């Protein structure tokens, strides 16, 4: 009998653990058929700041988290929860009348996660960072959208080596896939070498500058630019532009540019290499856009960078050197046709004069901070 009693106590303790310290109360609870609310003591409900959940969650459990615990949590740990799909709107905080605070915390997503449903990470007026611990899931629509233009942020956990991040983007480790863009920091374009724009990556994002998809891009997933907006600020001298440098039109998924456009109501315009204009105008998905040759953009380009760019000239080559890192360059002939596009990742590069077709070529220089310049080099 004593052994049975000890075993029963061990089972109870293992299903619910508590730690308390100066950094708040940490609670671990296993939810399996019982309501989450019933599994927590009054003390835990009042003091928990770090909640780890295993097992599975029902809609009423999500509702309890949302309505009763969000304001006090700093971490919701679902790492070991048995969850493969996050349902719609489970994190959509609706502010309670008279409560001025809004939730600010981190959610560790389940390692078993495979799908994010429509509006699943919609956080209302909360500020939540979602930490990805496993493979990137498939997505429904408006997964990241929030109220008043807010957008959830998703980033890999420290031990998730399949991904890397910049202040704006989340990439695969090799840089070939762009998974997520943070619209709050949309001041630079994707890095050269990206081949795949993942579904929903820029959904509901906006920029008032230029967004340039590098020549390396060959496919763009479902809804990647759905509701992507390019507002024109009052007094802005250079209108926003969407540029795709790929010579061959990238393959498009479903509804890639659904509702994309300008706040002025103008049709969505895309600039592409001049030799590819007709290819884009006849390609599935692209033909629904207004397509212009990239030379039209180059001719109106103003330097968007304050970088110092020195151009040295020898008998056989040009040496271009800047005071900040050049990410890549794209070269065009006088007709706007792409000659070459190459990664640099250095402060200088050399262009042989023998590469210049005809009397001159235009070189678009992209700096690592997302700004750029265009120079004209004569033969």
Short mmCIF file of N, CA and C in Angstrom, two decimals, residues 204-211 227-242 260-266 268-269:
data_model
loop_
_atom_site.label_atom_id
_atom_site.label_comp_id
_atom_site.label_asym_id
_atom_site.label_seq_id
_atom_site.Cartn_x
_atom_site.Cartn_y
_atom_site.Cartn_z
N UNK A 204 0.78 40.91 -46.57
CA UNK A 204 0.37 42.02 -45.73
C UNK A 204 1.54 42.89 -45.28
N UNK A 205 2.66 42.84 -46.00
CA UNK A 205 3.79 43.74 -45.73
C UNK A 205 3.66 45.01 -46.55
N UNK A 206 4.52 45.97 -46.29
CA UNK A 206 4.54 47.18 -47.12
C UNK A 206 5.92 47.81 -47.08
N UNK A 207 6.21 48.59 -48.12
CA UNK A 207 7.43 49.39 -48.16
C UNK A 207 7.18 50.60 -49.03
N UNK A 208 7.82 51.71 -48.68
CA UNK A 208 7.71 52.92 -49.50
C UNK A 208 8.96 53.13 -50.34
N UNK A 209 9.86 52.17 -50.32
CA UNK A 209 11.07 52.27 -51.12
C UNK A 209 11.05 51.31 -52.29
N UNK A 210 12.17 50.65 -52.51
CA UNK A 210 12.26 49.66 -53.58
C UNK A 210 12.41 48.28 -52.97
N UNK A 211 11.69 47.33 -53.54
CA UNK A 211 11.91 45.94 -53.18
C UNK A 211 12.43 45.24 -54.43
N UNK A 227 -1.76 41.13 -50.64
CA UNK A 227 -1.98 42.37 -49.88
C UNK A 227 -0.69 43.14 -49.61
N UNK A 228 0.33 42.91 -50.41
CA UNK A 228 1.57 43.68 -50.29
C UNK A 228 1.32 45.09 -50.83
N UNK A 229 1.64 46.09 -50.03
CA UNK A 229 1.34 47.47 -50.40
C UNK A 229 2.61 48.30 -50.50
N UNK A 230 2.59 49.27 -51.43
CA UNK A 230 3.71 50.19 -51.61
C UNK A 230 3.18 51.62 -51.56
N UNK A 231 2.88 52.12 -50.34
CA UNK A 231 2.34 53.47 -50.21
C UNK A 231 3.35 54.53 -50.62
N UNK A 232 2.85 55.62 -51.14
CA UNK A 232 3.70 56.72 -51.58
C UNK A 232 3.61 57.84 -50.55
N UNK A 233 4.67 58.07 -49.75
CA UNK A 233 4.62 59.11 -48.71
C UNK A 233 4.50 60.49 -49.32
N UNK A 234 3.87 61.39 -48.60
CA UNK A 234 3.74 62.78 -49.03
C UNK A 234 5.12 63.41 -49.17
N UNK A 235 5.38 63.98 -50.33
CA UNK A 235 6.65 64.65 -50.56
C UNK A 235 7.78 63.73 -50.96
N UNK A 236 7.53 62.43 -51.06
CA UNK A 236 8.60 61.50 -51.44
C UNK A 236 8.96 61.70 -52.91
N UNK A 237 10.23 61.92 -53.20
CA UNK A 237 10.63 62.29 -54.56
C UNK A 237 10.80 61.09 -55.48
N UNK A 238 10.94 59.91 -54.93
CA UNK A 238 11.19 58.74 -55.76
C UNK A 238 10.14 57.68 -55.43
N UNK A 239 9.18 57.44 -56.31
CA UNK A 239 8.08 56.52 -56.00
C UNK A 239 8.58 55.10 -55.76
N UNK A 240 7.88 54.33 -54.93
CA UNK A 240 8.30 52.95 -54.65
C UNK A 240 8.26 52.10 -55.92
N UNK A 241 9.13 51.10 -55.97
CA UNK A 241 9.20 50.23 -57.14
C UNK A 241 9.41 48.79 -56.70
N UNK A 242 8.78 47.89 -57.43
CA UNK A 242 8.94 46.46 -57.23
C UNK A 242 9.71 45.94 -58.43
N UNK A 260 -2.33 43.03 -54.21
CA UNK A 260 -1.11 43.84 -54.09
C UNK A 260 -1.29 45.14 -54.88
N UNK A 261 -0.67 46.22 -54.41
CA UNK A 261 -0.81 47.47 -55.15
C UNK A 261 -0.30 48.66 -54.39
N UNK A 262 -0.71 49.84 -54.86
CA UNK A 262 -0.30 51.11 -54.27
C UNK A 262 -1.50 51.72 -53.57
N UNK A 263 -1.24 52.56 -52.56
CA UNK A 263 -2.35 53.17 -51.85
C UNK A 263 -3.09 54.19 -52.71
N UNK A 264 -2.48 54.56 -53.84
CA UNK A 264 -3.13 55.52 -54.74
C UNK A 264 -4.15 54.85 -55.66
N UNK A 265 -4.24 53.51 -55.60
CA UNK A 265 -5.16 52.78 -56.46
C UNK A 265 -4.58 52.42 -57.81
N UNK A 266 -3.31 52.80 -58.05
CA UNK A 266 -2.66 52.44 -59.32
C UNK A 266 -2.51 50.94 -59.42
N UNK A 268 -0.67 47.40 -59.91
CA UNK A 268 0.63 46.99 -59.41
C UNK A 268 1.60 46.85 -60.58
N UNK A 269 2.72 47.58 -60.50
CA UNK A 269 3.72 47.59 -61.57
C UNK A 269 4.96 46.84 -61.14
#
